[in-house]
Tab-separated table of C-alpha atoms in Angstrom:
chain	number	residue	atom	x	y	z
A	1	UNK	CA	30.461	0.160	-49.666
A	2	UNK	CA	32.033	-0.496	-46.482
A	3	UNK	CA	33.118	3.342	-45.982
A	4	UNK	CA	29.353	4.629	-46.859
A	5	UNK	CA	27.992	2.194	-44.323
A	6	UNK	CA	30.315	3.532	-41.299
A	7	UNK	CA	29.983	7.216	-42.280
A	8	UNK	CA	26.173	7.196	-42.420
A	9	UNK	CA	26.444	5.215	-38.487
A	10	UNK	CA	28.223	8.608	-37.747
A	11	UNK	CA	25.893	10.152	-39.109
A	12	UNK	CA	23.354	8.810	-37.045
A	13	UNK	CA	24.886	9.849	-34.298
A	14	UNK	CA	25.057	13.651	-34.878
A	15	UNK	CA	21.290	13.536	-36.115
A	16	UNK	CA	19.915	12.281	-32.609
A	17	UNK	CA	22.498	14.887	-30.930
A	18	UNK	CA	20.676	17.611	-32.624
A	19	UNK	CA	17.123	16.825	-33.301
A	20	UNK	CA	15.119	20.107	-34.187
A	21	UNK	CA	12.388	19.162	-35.833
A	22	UNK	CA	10.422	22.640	-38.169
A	23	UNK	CA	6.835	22.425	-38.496
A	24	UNK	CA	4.164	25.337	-38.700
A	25	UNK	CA	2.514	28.088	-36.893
A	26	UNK	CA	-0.003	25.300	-36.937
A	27	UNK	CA	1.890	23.168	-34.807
A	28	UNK	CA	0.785	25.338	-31.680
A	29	UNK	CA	-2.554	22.959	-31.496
A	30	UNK	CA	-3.114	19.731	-30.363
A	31	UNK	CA	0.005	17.485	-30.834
A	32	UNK	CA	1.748	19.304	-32.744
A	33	UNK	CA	2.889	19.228	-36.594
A	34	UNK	CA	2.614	15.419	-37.533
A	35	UNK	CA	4.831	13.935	-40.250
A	36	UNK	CA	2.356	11.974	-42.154
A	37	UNK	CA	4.938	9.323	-43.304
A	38	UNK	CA	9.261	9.970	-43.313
A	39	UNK	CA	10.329	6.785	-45.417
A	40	UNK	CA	11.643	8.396	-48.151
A	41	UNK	CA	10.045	5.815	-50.843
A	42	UNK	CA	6.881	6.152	-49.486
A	43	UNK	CA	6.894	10.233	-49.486
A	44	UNK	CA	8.786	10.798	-53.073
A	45	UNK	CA	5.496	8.576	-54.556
A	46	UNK	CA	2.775	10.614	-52.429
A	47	UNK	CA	2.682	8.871	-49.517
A	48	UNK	CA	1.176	5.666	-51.519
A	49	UNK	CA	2.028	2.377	-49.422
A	50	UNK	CA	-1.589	0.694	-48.635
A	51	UNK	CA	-1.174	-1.464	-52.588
A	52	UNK	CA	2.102	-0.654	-52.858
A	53	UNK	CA	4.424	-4.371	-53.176
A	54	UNK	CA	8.202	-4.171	-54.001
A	55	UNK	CA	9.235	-5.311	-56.786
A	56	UNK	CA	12.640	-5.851	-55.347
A	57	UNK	CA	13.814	-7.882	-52.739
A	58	UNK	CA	15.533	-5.281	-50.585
A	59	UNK	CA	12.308	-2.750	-49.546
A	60	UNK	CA	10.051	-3.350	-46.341
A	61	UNK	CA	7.164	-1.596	-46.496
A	62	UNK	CA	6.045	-0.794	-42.932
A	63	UNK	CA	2.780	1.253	-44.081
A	64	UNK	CA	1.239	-1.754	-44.946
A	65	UNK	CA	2.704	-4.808	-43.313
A	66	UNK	CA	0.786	-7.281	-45.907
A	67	UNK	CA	3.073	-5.895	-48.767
A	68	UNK	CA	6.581	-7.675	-48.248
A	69	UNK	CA	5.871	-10.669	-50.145
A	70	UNK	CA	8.907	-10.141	-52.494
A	71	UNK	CA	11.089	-8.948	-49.590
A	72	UNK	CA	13.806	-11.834	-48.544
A	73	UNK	CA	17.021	-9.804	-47.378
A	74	UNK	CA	18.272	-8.133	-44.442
A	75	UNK	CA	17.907	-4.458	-44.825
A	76	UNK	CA	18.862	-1.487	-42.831
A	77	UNK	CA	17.809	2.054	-43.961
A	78	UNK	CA	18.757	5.327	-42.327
A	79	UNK	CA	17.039	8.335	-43.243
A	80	UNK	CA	17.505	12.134	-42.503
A	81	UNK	CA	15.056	15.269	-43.414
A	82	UNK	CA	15.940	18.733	-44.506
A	83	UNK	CA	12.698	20.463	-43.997
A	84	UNK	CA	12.638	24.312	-45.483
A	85	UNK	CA	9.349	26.214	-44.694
A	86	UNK	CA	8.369	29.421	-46.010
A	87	UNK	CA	5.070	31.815	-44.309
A	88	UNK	CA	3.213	34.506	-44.958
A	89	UNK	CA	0.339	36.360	-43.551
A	90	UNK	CA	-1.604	39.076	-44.859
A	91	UNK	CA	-1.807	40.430	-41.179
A	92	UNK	CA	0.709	43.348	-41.094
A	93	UNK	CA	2.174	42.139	-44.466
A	94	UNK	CA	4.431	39.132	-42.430
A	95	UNK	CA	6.752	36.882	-43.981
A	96	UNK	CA	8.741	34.713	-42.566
A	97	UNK	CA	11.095	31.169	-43.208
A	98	UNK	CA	12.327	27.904	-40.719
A	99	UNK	CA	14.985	25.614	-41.496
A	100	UNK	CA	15.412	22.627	-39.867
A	101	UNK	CA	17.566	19.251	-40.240
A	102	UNK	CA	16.484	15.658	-38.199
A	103	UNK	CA	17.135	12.040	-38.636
A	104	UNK	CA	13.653	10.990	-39.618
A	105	UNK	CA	13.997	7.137	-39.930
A	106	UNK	CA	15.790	4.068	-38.681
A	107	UNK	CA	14.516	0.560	-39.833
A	108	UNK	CA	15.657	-3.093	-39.804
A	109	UNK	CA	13.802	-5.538	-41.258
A	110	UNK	CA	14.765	-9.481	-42.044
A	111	UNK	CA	13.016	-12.910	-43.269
A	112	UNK	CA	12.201	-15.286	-40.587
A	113	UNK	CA	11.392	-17.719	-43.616
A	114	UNK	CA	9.891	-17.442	-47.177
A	115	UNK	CA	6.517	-16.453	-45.883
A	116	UNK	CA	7.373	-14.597	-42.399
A	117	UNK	CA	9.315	-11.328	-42.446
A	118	UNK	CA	9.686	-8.944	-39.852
A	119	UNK	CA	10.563	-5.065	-39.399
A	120	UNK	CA	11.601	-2.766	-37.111
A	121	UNK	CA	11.293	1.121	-37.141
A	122	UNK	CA	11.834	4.278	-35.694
A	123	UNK	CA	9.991	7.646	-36.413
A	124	UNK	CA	9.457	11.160	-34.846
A	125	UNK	CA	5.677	11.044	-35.406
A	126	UNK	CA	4.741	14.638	-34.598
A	127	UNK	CA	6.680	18.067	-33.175
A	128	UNK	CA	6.451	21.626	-31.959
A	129	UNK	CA	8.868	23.817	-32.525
A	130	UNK	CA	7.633	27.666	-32.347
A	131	UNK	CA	8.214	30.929	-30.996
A	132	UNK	CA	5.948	33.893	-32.087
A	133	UNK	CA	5.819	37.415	-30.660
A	134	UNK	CA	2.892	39.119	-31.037
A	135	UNK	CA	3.021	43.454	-29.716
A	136	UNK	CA	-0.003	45.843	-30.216
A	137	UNK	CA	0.093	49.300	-29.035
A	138	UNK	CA	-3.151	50.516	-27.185
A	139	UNK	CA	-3.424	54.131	-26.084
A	140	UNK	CA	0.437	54.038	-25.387
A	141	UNK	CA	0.350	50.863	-23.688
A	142	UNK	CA	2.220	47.873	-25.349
A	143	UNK	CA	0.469	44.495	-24.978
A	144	UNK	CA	2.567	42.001	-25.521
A	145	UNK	CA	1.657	37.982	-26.798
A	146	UNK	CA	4.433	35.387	-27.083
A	147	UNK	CA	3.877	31.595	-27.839
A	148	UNK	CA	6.109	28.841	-27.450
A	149	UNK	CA	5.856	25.335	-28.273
A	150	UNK	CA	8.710	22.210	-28.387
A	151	UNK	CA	8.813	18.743	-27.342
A	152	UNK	CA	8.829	15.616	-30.084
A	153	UNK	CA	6.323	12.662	-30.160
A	154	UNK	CA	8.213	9.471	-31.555
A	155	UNK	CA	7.093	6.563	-32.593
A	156	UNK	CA	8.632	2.362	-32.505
A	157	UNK	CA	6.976	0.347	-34.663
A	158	UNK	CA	7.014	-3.973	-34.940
A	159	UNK	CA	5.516	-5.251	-38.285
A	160	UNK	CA	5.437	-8.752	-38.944
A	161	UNK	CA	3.898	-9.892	-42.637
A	162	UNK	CA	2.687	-13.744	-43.178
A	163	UNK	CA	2.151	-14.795	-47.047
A	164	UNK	CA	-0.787	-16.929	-47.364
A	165	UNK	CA	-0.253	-17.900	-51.076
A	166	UNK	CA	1.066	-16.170	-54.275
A	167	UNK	CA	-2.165	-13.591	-54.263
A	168	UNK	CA	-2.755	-12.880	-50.779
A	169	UNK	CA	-1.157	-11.483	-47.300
A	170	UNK	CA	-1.861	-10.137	-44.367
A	171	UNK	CA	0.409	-8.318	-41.763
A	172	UNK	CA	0.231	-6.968	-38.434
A	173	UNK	CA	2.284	-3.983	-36.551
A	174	UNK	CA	2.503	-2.642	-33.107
A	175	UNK	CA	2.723	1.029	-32.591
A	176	UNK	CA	4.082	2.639	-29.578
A	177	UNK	CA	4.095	6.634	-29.417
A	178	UNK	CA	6.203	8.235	-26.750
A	179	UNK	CA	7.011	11.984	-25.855
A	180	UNK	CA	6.425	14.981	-23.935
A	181	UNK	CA	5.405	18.262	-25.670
A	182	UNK	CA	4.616	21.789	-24.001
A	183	UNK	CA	3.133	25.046	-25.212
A	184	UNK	CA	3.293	28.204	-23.270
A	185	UNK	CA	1.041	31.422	-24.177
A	186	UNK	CA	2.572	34.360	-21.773
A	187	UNK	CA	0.369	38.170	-21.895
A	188	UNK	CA	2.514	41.020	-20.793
A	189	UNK	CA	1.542	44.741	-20.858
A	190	UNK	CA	4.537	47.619	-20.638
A	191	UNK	CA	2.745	48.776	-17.264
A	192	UNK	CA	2.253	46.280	-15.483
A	193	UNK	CA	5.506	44.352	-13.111
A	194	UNK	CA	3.495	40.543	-13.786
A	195	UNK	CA	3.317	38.314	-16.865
A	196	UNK	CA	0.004	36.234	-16.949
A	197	UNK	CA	1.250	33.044	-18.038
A	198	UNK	CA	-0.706	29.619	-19.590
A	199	UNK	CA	1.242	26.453	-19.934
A	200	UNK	CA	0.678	23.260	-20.971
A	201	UNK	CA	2.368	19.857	-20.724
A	202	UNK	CA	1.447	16.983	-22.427
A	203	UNK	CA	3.666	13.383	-21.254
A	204	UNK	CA	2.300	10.912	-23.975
A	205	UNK	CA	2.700	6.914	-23.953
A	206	UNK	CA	0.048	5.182	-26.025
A	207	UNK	CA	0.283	1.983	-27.906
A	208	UNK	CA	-2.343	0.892	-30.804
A	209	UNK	CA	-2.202	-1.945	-33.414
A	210	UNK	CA	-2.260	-1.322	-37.455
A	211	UNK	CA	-3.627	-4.486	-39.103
A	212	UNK	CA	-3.195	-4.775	-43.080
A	213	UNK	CA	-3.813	-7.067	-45.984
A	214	UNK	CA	-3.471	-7.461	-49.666
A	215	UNK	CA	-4.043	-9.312	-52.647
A	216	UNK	CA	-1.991	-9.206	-55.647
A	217	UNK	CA	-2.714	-11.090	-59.282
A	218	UNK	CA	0.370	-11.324	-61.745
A	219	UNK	CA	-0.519	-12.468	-65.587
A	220	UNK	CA	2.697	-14.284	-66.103
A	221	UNK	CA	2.208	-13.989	-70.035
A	222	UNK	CA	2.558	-9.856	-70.207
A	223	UNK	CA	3.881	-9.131	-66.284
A	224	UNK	CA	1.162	-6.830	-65.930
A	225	UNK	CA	0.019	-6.991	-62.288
A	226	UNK	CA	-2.904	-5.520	-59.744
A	227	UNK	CA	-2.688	-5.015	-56.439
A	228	UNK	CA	-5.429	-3.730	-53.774
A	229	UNK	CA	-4.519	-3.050	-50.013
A	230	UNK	CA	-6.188	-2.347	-46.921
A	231	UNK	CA	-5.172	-0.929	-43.468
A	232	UNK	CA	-7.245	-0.255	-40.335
A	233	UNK	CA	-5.298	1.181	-36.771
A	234	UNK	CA	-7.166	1.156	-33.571
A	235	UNK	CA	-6.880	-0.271	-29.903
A	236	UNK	CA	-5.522	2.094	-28.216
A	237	UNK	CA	-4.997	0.957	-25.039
A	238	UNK	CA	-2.341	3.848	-23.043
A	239	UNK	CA	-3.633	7.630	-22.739
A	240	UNK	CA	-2.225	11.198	-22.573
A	241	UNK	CA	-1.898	13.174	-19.085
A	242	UNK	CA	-2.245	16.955	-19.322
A	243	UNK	CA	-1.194	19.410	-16.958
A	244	UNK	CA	-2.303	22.710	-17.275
A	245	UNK	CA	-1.274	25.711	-15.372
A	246	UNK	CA	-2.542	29.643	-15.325
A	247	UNK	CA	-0.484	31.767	-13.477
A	248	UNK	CA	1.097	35.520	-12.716
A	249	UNK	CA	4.925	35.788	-12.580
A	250	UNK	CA	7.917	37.521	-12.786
A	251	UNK	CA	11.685	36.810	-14.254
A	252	UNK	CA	13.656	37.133	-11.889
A	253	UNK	CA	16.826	35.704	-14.486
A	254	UNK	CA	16.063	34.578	-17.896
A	255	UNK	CA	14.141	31.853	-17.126
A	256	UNK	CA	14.161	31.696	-13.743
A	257	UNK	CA	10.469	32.462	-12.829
A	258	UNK	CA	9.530	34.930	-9.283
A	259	UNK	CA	6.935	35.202	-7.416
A	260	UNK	CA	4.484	32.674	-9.177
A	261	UNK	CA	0.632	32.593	-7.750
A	262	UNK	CA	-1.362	29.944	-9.348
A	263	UNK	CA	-4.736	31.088	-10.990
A	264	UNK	CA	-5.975	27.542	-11.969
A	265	UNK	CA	-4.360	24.464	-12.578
A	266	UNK	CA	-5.978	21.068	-13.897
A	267	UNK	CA	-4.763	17.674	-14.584
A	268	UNK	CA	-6.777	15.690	-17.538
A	269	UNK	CA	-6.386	12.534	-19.624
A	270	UNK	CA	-7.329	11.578	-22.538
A	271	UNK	CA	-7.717	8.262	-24.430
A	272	UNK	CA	-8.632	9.161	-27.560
A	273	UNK	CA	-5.286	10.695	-28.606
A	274	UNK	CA	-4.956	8.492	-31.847
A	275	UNK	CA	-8.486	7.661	-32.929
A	276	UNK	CA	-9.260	4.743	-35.602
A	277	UNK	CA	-7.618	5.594	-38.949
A	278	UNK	CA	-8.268	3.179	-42.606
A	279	UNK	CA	-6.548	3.266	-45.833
A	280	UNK	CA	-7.544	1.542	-49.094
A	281	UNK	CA	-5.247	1.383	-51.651
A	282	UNK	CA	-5.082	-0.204	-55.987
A	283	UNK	CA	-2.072	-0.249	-58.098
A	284	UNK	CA	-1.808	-1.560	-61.462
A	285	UNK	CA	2.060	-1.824	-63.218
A	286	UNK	CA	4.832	-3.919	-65.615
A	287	UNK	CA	6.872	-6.625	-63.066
A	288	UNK	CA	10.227	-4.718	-62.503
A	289	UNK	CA	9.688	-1.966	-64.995
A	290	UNK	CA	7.103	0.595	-63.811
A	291	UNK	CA	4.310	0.887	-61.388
A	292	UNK	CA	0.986	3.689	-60.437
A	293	UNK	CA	-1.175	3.737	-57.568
A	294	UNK	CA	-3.829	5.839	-55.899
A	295	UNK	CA	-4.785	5.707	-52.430
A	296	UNK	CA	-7.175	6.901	-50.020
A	297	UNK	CA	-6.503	7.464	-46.246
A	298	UNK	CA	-9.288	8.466	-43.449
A	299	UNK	CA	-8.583	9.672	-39.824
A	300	UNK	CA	-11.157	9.987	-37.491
A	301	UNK	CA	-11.190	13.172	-35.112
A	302	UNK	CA	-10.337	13.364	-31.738
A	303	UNK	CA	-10.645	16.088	-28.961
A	304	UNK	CA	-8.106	16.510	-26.682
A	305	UNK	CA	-7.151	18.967	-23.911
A	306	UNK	CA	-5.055	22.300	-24.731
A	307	UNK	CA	-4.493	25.582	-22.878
A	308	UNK	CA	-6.785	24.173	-20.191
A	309	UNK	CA	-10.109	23.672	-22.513
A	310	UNK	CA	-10.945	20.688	-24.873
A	311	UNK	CA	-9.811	21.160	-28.816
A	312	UNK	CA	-11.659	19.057	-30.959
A	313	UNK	CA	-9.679	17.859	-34.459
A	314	UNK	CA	-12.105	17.425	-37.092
A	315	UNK	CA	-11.958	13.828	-39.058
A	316	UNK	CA	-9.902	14.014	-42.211
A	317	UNK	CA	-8.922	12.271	-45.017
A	318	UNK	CA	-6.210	12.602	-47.926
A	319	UNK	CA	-6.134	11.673	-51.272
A	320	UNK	CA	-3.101	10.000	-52.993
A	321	UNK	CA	-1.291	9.221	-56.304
A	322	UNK	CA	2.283	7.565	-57.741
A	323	UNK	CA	4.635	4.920	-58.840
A	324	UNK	CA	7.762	4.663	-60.006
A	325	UNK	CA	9.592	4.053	-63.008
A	326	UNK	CA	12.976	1.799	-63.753
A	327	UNK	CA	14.133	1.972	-67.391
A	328	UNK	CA	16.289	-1.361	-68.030
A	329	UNK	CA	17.640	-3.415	-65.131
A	330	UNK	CA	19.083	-5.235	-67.064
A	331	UNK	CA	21.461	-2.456	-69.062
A	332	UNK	CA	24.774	-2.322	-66.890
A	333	UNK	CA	26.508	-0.344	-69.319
A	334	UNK	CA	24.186	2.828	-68.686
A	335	UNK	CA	23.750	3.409	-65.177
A	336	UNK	CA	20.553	5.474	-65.172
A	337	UNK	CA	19.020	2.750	-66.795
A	338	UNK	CA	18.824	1.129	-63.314
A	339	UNK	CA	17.884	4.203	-61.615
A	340	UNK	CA	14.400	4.115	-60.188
A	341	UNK	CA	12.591	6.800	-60.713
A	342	UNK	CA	9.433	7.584	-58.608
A	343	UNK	CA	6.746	10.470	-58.628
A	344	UNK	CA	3.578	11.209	-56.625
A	345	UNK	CA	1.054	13.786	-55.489
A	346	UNK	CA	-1.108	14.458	-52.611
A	347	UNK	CA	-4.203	16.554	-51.517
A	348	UNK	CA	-5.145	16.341	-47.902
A	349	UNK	CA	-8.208	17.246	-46.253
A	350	UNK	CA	-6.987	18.460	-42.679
A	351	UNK	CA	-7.918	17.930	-39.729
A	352	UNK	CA	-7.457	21.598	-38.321
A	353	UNK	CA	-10.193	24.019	-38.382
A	354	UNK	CA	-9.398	27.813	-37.248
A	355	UNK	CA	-12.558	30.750	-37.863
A	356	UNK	CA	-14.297	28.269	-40.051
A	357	UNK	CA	-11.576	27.514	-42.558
A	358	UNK	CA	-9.944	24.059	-42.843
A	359	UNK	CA	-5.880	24.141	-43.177
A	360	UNK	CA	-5.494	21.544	-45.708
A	361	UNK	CA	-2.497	20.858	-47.734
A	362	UNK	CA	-1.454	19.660	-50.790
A	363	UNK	CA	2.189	19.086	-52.654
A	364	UNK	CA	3.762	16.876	-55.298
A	365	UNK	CA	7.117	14.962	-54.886
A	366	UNK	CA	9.797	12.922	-56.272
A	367	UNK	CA	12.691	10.512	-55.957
A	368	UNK	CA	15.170	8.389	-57.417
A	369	UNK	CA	16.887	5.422	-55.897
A	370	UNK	CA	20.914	5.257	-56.692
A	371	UNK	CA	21.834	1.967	-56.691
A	372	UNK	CA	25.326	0.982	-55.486
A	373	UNK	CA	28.044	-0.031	-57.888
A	374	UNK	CA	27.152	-3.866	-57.777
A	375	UNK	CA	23.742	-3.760	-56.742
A	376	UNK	CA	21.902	-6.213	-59.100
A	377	UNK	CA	18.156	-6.449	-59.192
A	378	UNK	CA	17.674	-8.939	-56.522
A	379	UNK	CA	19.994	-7.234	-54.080
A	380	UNK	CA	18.622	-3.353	-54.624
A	381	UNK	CA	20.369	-1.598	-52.646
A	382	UNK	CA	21.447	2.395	-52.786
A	383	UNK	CA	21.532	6.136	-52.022
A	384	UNK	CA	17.615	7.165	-51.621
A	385	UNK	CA	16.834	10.596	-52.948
A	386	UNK	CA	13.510	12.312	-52.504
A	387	UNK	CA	12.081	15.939	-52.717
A	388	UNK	CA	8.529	16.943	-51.816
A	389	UNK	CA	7.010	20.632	-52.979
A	390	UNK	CA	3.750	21.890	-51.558
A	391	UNK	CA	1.198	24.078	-49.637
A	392	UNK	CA	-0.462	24.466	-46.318
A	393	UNK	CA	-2.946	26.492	-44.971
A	394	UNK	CA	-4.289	29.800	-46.361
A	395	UNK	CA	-4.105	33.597	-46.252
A	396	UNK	CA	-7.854	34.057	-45.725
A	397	UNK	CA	-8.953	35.980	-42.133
A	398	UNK	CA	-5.593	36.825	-41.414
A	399	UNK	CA	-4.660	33.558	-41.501
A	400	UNK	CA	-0.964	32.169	-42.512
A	401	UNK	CA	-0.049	30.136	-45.722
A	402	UNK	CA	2.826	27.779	-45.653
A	403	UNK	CA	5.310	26.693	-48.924
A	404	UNK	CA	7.388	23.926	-48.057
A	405	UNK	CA	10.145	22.084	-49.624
A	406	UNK	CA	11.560	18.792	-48.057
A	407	UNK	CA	14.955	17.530	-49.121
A	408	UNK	CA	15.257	13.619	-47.941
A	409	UNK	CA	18.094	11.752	-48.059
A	410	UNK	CA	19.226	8.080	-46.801
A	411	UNK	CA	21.045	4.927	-47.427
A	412	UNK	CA	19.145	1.503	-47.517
A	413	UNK	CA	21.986	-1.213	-47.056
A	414	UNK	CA	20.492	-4.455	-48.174
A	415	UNK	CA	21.968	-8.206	-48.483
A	416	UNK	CA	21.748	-11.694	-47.464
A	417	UNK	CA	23.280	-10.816	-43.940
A	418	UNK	CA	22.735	-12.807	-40.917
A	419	UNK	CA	22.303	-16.398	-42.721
A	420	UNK	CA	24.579	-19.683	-42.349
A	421	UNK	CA	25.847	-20.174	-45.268
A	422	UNK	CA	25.406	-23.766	-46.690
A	423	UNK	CA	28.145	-23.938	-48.913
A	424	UNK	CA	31.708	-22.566	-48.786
């Protein structure tokens, strides 16, 4: 136990070293590609979390900060993303695949006392990472497109849960979203000495506040149990400073730029960046034996400023479904009867509109959580294993469809750490 925990610290270490996040062709607009939720036991059930309350003792659930009434032990999780994208375009038959590797959690969470706990978290909560080369001959003459995008916006995240009684909770959590991220769009033709060039740059620092609540009835007599969650986010009170710049230039090294003469250049802000989102959530299960839930998320749009003109995001929403699934607890002499199992799906309206088609996506997942040697029920702690499949976009007007499939993987170290103990 001891080894695991230093070697995924290690671990840590190498993942923030080399953070290269993959994301779409779609990631050239607005903020980028935005990772709708990393936790890897949120994702491998469909991204359900609004009426979704641990069974177990060890599991924070920082979508919802209502839902940790059963959490009571200190628990650190660190989580890491293999993302493998796969595109294709009907325009000139293209094809094309990005692989990409990034720590995509760190949490901490911890009782203050049997009604009070508290969580902290760390996310990337959008990317761009792109290059594409675009050459089409004219009457000899080659004109060259090329678009580039990086820069990561991350997110730290303060949750704090308060139990009212055995049926309801509420919970509250502070978002703060911090990054830079850039975009460049340069035209070139094979006769002319100057590249026209359009860049953006985007410094981000917003804060907003998520509040959630929930209500949860148990019949004792079968262990049956409903649950129905709410979340609204809003107040943002921080804004996003854009500068834009049109210009003609030369290389003079690889990216050493030569006689640059500005064309336009403006500087903008907006405060709208992460409009007012809601999520309603019911899930009905066994106590400690299996568990379904469906969810539905809305996100308002916003309009924000790109390539020197205002983009406008269209509101979305997305449409969720899962639970999980433990066999027998209680059975130590088969181990993958204390495997838990989970499973979800996902359809999701998006927010992205390009020549009048929307680029929504959909995908299915799943998970299992490998519980260490002498984890018992009340101290769940384990390997985290989840896989998502799916689809993005589409190949209508020339436009590029995206398979995907996500490989997560993570350790959630969980135990009564941190407490005096009363007796030796």
């Amino acid at each position: 136990m001891k080894k695991i925990f230093v070697l995924s610290f290690i671990s840590v270490g190498y993942f923030l070293n080399a953070q290269s996040l993959s994301n779409s062709p779609y990631a050239t607009y607005g903020i980028g590609d935005v990772k709708y939720d990393n936790t890897i036991e949120t994702s491998s059930m469909g991204g359900i979390s609004t009426a979704f309350i641990s069974d177990f003792s060890s599991n924070f659930n920082f979508g919802n900060p209502a839902n940790n009434s059963n959490f009571d032990l200190t628990s650190i999780k660190l989580e890491a993303t293999n993302e493998n994208n796969y595109f294709k375009t009907d325009f000139n038959n293209r094809k094309s695949t990005k692989h990409s590797t990034y720590l995509s959690n760190i949490s901490l969470a911890f009782p203050i006392s049997s009604k009070i706990k508290m969580g902290f978290l760390y996310q990337p909560y959008s990317s761009k990472s792109y290059e594409v080369i675009s050459d089409e001959t004219i009457g000899g003459e080659i004109n060259r497109n090329v678009f580039k995008g990086s820069g990561t916006l991350n997110t730290a995240q303060l949750a704090v849960s308060y139990k009212i009684d055995s049926k309801f909770a509420v919970g509250a959590r502070a978002n703060y979203y911090f990054g830079s991220l850039y975009d460049l769009n340069e035209f070139s033709t094979s006769n002319a000495e100057l590249i026209n060039g359009y860049e953006t740059k985007n410094s981000i620092r917003n804060f907003n506040f998520t509040l959630g609540t929930s209500y949860q009835s148990i019949n004792t007599s079968t262990d049956r149990k409903l649950t129905i969650g709410a979340t609204a986010t809003f107040g943002n009170t921080s804004n996003m400073t854009t500068n834009y710049i049109n210009s003609t230039y030369y290389y003079s090294d690889v990216d050493i730029k030569g006689g640059e003469t500005i064309i336009d250049q403006k500087n903008t802000s907006s405060n709208n960046l992460l409009p007012l989102q809601a999520s309603v959530g019911v899930g009905y299960g066994s106590e400690n034996h299996w568990f379904l839930s469906g969810q539905i998320d809305y996100k308002k749009g916003e309009s924000i400023s790109y390539f020197g003109n205002s983009f406008d995001y269209q509101d979305s929403y997305r449409i969720s479904a899962g639970g999980w699934y433990l066999p027998n607890y209680n059975n130590f002499r088969s181990y993958f009867s204390r495997v838990v199992y989970r499973y979800g799906a996902f359809y999701e309206k998006g927010s992205l509109e390009i020549a009048g088609s929307s680029i929504n996506k959909f995908g299915i997942s799943g998970g299992v959580m490998l519980p260490f040697k002498n984890s018992g029920i009340t101290r769940m702690s384990g390997l985290e294993i989840g896989l998502e499949l799916g689809k993005r976009g589409t190949l209508k007007k020339d436009l590029i469809n995206q398979n995907f499939v996500n490989l997560k993987v993570g350790f959630n170290f969980a135990d009564r750490w941190f407490r005096k103990q009363l007796y030796n």
